[in-house]
Coordinates of C-alpha atoms in Angstrom, one line a residue:
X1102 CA -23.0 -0.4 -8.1
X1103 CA -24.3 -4.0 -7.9
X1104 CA -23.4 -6.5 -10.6
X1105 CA -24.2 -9.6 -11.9
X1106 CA -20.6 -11.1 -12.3
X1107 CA -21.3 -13.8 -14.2
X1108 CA -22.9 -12.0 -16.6
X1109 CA -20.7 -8.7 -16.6
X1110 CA -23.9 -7.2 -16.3
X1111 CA -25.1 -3.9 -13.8
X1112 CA -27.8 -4.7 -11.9
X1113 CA -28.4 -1.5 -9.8
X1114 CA -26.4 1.4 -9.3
X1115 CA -27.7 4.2 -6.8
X1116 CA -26.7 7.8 -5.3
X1117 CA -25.2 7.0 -1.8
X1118 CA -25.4 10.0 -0.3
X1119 CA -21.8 10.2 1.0
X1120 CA -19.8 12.7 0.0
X1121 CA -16.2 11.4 -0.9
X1122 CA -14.5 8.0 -2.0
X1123 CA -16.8 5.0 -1.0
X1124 CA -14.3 2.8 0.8
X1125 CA -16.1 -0.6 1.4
X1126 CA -19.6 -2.0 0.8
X1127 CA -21.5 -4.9 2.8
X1128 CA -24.5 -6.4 2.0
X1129 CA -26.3 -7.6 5.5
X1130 CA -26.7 -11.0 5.6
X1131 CA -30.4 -13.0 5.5
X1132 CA -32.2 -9.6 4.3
X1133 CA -32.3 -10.6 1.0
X1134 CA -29.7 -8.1 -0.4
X1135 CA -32.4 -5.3 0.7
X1136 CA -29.8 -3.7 3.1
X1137 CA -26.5 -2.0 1.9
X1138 CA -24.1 -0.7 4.4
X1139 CA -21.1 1.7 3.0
X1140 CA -18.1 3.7 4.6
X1141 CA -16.4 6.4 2.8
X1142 CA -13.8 9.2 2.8
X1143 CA -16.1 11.3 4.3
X1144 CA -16.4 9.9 7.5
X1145 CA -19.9 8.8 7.0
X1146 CA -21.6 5.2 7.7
X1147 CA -24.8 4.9 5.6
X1148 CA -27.4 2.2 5.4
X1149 CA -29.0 1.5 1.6
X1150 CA -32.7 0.5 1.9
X1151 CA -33.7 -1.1 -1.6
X1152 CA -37.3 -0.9 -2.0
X1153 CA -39.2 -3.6 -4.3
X1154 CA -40.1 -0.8 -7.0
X1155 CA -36.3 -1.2 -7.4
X1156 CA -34.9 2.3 -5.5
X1157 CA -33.2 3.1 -2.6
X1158 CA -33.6 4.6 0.2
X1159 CA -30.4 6.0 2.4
X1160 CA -29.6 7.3 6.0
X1161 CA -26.3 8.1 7.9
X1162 CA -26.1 4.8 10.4
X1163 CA -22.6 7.3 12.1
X1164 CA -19.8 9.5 11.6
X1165 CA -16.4 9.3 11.9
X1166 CA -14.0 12.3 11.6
X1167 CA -11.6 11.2 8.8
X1168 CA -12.1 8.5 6.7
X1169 CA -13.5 4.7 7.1
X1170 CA -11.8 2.3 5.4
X1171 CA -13.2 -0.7 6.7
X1172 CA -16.6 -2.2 8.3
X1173 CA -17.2 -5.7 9.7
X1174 CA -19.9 -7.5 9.5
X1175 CA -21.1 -10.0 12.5
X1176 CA -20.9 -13.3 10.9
X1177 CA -24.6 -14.5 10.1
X1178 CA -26.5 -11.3 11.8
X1179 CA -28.5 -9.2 9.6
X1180 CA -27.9 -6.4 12.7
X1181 CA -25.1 -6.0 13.8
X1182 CA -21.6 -4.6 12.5
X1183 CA -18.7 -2.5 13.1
X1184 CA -16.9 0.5 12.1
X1185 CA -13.3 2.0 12.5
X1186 CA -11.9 5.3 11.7
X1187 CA -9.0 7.4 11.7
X1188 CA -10.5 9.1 14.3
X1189 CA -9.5 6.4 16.6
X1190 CA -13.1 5.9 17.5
X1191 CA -14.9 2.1 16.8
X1192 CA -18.6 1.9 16.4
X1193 CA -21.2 -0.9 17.2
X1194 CA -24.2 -0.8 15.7
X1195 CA -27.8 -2.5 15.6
X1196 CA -29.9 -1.7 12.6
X1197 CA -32.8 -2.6 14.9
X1198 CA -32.4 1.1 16.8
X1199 CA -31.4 4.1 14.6
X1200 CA -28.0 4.9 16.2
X1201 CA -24.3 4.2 16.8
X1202 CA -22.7 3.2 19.9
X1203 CA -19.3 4.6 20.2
X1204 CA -17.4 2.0 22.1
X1205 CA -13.8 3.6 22.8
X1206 CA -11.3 5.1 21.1
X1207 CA -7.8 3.2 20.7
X1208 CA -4.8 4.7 22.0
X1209 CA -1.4 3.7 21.8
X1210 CA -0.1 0.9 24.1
X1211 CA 0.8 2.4 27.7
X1212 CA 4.8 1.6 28.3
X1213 CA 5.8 0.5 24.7
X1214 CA 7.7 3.5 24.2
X1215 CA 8.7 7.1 26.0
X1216 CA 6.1 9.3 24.6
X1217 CA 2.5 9.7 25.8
X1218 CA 0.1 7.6 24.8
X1219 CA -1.1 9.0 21.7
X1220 CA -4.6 8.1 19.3
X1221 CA -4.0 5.4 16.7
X1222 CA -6.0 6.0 13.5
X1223 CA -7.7 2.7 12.7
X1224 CA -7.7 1.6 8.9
X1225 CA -8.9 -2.3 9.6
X1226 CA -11.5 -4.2 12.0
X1227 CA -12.3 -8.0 11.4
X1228 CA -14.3 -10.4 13.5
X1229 CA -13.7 -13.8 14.6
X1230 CA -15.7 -15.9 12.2
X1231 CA -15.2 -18.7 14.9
X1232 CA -16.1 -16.6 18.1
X1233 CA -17.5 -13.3 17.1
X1234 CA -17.1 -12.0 20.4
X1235 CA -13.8 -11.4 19.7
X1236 CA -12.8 -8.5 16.7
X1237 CA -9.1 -7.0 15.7
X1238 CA -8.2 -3.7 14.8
X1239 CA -5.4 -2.7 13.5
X1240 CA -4.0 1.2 12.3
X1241 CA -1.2 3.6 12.9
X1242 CA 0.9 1.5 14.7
X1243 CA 2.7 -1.6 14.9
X1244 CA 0.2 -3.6 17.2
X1245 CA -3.0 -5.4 16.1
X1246 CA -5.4 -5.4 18.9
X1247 CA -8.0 -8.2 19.9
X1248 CA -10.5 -6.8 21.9
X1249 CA -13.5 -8.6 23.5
X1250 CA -17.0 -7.2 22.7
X1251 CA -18.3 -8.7 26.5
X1252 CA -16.0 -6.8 28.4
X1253 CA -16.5 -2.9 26.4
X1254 CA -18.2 -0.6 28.7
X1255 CA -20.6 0.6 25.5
X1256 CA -19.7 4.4 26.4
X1257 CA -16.7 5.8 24.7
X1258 CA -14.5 5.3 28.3
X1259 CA -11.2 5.1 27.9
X1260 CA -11.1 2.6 30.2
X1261 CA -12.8 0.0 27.5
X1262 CA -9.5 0.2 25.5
X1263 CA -8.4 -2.7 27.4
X1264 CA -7.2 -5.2 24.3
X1265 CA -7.3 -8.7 25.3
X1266 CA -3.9 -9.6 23.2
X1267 CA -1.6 -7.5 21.1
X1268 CA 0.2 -9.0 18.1
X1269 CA 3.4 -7.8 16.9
X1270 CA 6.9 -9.4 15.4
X1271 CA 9.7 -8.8 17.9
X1272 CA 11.4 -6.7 15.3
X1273 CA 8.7 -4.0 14.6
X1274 CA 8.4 -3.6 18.2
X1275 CA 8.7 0.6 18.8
X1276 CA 8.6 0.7 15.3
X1277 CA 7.7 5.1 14.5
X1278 CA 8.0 4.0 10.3
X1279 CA 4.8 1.0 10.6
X1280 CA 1.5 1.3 10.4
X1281 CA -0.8 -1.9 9.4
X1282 CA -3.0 -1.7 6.7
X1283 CA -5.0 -4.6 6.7
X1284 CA -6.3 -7.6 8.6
X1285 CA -8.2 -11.2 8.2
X1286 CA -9.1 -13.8 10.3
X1287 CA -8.9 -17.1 9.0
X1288 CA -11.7 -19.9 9.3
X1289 CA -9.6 -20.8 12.5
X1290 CA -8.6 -17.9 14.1
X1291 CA -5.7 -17.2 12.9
X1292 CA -5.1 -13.4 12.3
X1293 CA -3.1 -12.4 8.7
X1294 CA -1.4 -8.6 9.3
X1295 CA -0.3 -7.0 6.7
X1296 CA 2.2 -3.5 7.4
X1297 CA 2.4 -0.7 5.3
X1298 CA 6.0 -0.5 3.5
X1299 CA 6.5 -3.9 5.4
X1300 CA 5.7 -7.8 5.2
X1301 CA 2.7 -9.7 6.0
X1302 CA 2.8 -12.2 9.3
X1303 CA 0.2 -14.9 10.1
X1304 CA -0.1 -15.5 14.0
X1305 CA -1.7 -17.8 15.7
X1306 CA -4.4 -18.1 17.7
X1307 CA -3.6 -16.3 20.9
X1308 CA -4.9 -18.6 24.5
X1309 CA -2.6 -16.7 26.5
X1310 CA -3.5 -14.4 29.2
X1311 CA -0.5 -12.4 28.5
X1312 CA -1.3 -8.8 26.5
X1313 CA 1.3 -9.0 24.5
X1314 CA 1.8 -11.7 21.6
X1315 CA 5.2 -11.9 20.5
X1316 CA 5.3 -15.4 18.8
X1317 CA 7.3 -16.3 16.0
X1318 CA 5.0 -15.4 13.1
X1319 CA 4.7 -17.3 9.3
X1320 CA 6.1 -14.1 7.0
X1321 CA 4.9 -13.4 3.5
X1322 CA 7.1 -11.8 1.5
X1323 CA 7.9 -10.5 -2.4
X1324 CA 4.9 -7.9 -2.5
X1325 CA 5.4 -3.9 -1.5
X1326 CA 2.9 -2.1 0.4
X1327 CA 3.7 1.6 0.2
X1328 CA 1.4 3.6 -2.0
X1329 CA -2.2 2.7 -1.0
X1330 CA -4.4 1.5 1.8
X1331 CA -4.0 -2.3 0.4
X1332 CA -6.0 -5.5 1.5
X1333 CA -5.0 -9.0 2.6
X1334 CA -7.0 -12.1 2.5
X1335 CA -6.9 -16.1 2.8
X1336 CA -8.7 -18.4 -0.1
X1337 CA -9.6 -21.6 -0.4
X1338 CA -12.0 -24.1 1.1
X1339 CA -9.7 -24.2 4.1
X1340 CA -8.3 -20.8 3.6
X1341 CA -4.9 -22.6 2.0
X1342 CA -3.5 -19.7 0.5
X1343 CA -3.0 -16.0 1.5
X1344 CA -3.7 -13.1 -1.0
X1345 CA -2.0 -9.5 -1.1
X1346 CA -2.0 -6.9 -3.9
X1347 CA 0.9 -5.2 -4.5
X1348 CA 2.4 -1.7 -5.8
X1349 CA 3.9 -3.3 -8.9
X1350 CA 0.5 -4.1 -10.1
X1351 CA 0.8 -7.8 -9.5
X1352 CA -1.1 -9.8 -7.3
X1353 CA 0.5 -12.3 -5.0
X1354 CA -0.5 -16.0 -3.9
X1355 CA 1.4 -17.8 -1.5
X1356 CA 0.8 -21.1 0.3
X1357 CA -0.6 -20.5 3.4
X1358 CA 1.7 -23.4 5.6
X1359 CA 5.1 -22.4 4.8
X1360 CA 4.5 -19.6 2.8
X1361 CA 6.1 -20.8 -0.8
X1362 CA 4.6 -18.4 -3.3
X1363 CA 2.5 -20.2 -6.1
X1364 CA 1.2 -17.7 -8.3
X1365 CA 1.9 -14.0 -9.5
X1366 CA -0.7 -12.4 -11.8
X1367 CA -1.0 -8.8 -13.2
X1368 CA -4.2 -7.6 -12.1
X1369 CA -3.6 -3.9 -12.6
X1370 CA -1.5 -1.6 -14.5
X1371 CA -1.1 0.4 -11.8
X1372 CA -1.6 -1.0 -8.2
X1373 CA -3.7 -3.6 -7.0
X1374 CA -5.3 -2.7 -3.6
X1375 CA -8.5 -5.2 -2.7
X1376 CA -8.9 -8.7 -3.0
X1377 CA -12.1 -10.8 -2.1
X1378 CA -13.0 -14.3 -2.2
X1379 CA -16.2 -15.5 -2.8
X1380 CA -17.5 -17.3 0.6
X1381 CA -17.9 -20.7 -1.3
X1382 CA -16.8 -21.6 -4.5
X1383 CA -13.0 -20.7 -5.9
X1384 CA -13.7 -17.1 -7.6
X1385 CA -11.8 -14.5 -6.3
X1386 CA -12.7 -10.6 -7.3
X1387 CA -9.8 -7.6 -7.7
X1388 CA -9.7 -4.3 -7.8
X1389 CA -6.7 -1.7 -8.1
X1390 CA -6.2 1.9 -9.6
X1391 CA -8.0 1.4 -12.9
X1392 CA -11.8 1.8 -13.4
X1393 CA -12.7 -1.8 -13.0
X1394 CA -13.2 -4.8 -10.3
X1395 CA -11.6 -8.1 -12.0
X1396 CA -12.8 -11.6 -11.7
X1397 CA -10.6 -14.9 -11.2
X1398 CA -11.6 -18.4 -11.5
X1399 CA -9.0 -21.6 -12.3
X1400 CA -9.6 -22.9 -15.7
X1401 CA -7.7 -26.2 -14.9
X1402 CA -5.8 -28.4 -12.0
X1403 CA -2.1 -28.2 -13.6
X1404 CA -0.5 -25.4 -11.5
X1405 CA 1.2 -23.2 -14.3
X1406 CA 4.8 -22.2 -13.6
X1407 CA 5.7 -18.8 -12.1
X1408 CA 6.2 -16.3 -14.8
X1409 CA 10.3 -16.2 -15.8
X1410 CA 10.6 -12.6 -14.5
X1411 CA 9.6 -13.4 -10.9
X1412 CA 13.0 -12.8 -9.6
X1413 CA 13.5 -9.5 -11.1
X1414 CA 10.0 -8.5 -9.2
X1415 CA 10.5 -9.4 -6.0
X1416 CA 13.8 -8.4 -6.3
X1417 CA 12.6 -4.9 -7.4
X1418 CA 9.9 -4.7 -4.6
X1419 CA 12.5 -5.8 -1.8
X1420 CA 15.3 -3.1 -3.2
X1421 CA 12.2 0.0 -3.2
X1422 CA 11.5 -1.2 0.7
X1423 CA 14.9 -1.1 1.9
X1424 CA 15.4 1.8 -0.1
X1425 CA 12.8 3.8 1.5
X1426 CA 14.3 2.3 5.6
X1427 CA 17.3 3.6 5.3
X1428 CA 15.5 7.0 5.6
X1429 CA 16.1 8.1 9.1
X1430 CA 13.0 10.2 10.2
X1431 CA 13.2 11.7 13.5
X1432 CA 9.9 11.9 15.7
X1433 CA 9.4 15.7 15.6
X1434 CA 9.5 15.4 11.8
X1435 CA 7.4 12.6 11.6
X1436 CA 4.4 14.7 13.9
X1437 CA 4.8 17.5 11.6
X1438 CA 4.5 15.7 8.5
X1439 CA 1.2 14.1 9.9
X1440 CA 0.1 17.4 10.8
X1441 CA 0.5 19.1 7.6
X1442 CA -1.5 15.3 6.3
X1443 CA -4.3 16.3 8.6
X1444 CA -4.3 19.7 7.3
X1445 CA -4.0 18.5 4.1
X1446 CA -7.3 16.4 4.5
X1447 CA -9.3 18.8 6.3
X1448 CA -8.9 21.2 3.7
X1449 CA -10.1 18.2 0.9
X1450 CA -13.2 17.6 3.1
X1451 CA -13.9 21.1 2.7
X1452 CA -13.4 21.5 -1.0
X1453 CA -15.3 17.9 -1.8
X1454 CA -18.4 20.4 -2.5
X1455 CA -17.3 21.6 -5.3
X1456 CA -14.7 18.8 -6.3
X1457 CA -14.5 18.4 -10.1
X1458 CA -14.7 15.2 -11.4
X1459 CA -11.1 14.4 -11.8
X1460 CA -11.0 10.5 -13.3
X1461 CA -8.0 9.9 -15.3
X1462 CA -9.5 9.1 -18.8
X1463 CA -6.5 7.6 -19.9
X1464 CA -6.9 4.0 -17.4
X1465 CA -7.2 1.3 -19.5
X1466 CA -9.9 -1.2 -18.3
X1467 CA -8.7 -4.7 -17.5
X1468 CA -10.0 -7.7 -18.4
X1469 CA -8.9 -11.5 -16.6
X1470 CA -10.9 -14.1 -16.5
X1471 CA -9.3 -17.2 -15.3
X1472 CA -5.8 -17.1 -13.0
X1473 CA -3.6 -16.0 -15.8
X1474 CA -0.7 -13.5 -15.2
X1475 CA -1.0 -11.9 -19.3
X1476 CA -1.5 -8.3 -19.3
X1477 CA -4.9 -6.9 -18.4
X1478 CA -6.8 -5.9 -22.1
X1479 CA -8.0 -2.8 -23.3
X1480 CA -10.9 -0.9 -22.6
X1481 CA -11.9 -0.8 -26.6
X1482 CA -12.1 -4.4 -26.4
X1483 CA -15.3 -4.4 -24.2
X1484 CA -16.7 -0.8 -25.8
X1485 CA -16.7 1.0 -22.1
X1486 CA -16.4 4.0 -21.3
X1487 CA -13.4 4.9 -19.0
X1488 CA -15.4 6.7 -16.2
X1489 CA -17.6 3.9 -15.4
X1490 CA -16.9 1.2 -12.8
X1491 CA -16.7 -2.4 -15.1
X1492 CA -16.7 -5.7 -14.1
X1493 CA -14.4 -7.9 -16.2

């Protein structure tokens, strides 16, 4: 679906052809909005074609096995992007030819721990805005990975997952309970890592020829990560601030230099899992569990106080995530609760056929207009209909 957000209105919605959860959607850049990339739950990366008698047009661009969460865009090409999957695999492709290049498949870092090295399923890429040579994955460990576009060999050999810097805190170093869950690059290289069940850590560009980045990193704390893939982002001309959703349902604004949080908002009733600035002017777009994407804007310079329960949130958040460390997992439990997940998922892929359509009726749609932290309204106030997707 394509909006107007200004004017809450639909301007296009259109049969993807995937067969499962759409995970992420990018409009190529300088094609005038004609060319629509998405990544789903079933693996598949497809290219939208809108035609000027107003339909589109779809192909499969790849495939992953397992889901794609994320795709990256090469800043200012209307070619070339990225894919990752929990397949381990990344993809490079050119719209220009009519397939994928698979460029390697990441494995787990040789010596960080005594087991064989073992796939990593990939939930986030980002590129360097600054140098796009340069692109970050991140997945189902504790390392983000920088690799180096120049120096991948452009046929799936092992020998191109060669990362030119790892980033990690000292303390989740041989972490088995971590994964990472999201990742940004800031305007000047900085790289924002958010870990699932975890904190989020802002580290520095890396000009060191060392692999592994163990620098003191700025932590973000107050949020909890647990339930859902969630996102993280910076806003602000300058990328000032740094954004997370949360599993409480709130979403979280902290200043990016010393990491003081500024503002807490309730953005779902639920959980609040993506957050997107707009590239230009101060709007910032939400979405979560219920059945709508929210928009933000600041109605005025005074900064309004944090709301009097703050404590008791963070408080709550922190509690749930130690909580949940003090279970002690061992490793062969661990592998056999992953492979009953990829069981588990293979059997879904098999039954999305016939899936019924299982919305819960009963989510109330949101509505927040301006950086307030009131509860979200209710769906009778804009006359929707709880199955549709509504911008508010």
């Amino acid at each position: 679906m394509l909006w107007n957000w200004a004017s809450k209105t639909k301007l296009l919605a259109y049969p993807s052809g995937h067969l499962d959860n759409i995970f992420q959607t990018k409009i190529m850049p300088f094609t005038d909005d004609s060319k629509i990339v998405t990544s789903a739950g079933d693996g598949q990366v497809r290219l939208g074609l809108l035609r000027e008698d107003g339909k589109v047009d779809t192909t499969v661009l790849g495939k992953h096995r397992g889901c794609v969460y994320k795709l990256a865009v090469e800043p200012g090409s209307p070619h070339i992007l990225y894919s990752c999957g929990e397949d381990g695999f990344i993809h490079h492709y050119d719209l220009r030819s009519s397939s994928a290049t698979r460029l390697f498949s990441c494995s787990s870092l040789e010596g960080n721990n005594k087991h064989p090295p073992k796939k990593i399923r990939l939930n986030s890429i980002v590129i360097d805005s600054r140098n796009p040579c340069y692109f970050a994955v991140g997945g189902s460990d504790e390392y983000a990975r920088v690799y180096d576009i120049r120096t991948c060999q452009w046929d799936a050999s092992e020998d191109s997952d060669r990362p030119v810097s790892t980033f990690c805190p000292q303390h989740l170093i041989e972490s088995y309970d971590v994964h990472i869950t999201a990742l940004a690059y800031s305007s000047s290289s900085e790289l924002l890592v958010s870990y699932n069940d975890e904190l989020i850590y802002l580290f520095e560009k890396n000009a060191s020829e060392d692999l592994k980045n163990h620098q003191e990193a700025q932590v973000y704390s107050g949020h909890r990560n647990a339930q859902t893939i969630k996102g993280v982002n910076f806003f602000g001309p300058n990328d000032e601030y740094v954004l997370s959703g949360s599993d409480c349902g709130h979403i979280f604004i902290w200043k990016k230099k010393g990491a003081e949080l500024v503002r807490l908002m309730v953005g779902d009733q639920h959980v609040v899992n993506q957050l997107e600035p707009h590239p230009h002017i101060p709007i910032l777009a939400t979405c979560g569990i219920e059945n709508n994407v929210k928009i933000w804007a600041p109605l005025a310079s005074d900064i309004p106080p944090l709301p009097v329960n703050v404590k008791e949130i963070t408080e709550a958040n922190r509690k749930s995530r130690e909580d949940r460390s003090r279970v002690t997992l061992t490793p062969d439990l661990i592998m056999h609760v992953l492979r009953l997940q990829r069981r588990q998922t293979l059997a879904y892929v098999e039954r999305r056929y016939n899936r019924a359509d299982n919305v819960n009726s009963e989510d109330a749609e949101g509505s927040a207009l301006g950086l307030s932290d009131g509860d979200a309204s209710s769906e009778e106030d804009y006359g929707g209909n709880s199955r549709d997707c509504n911008i508010s």
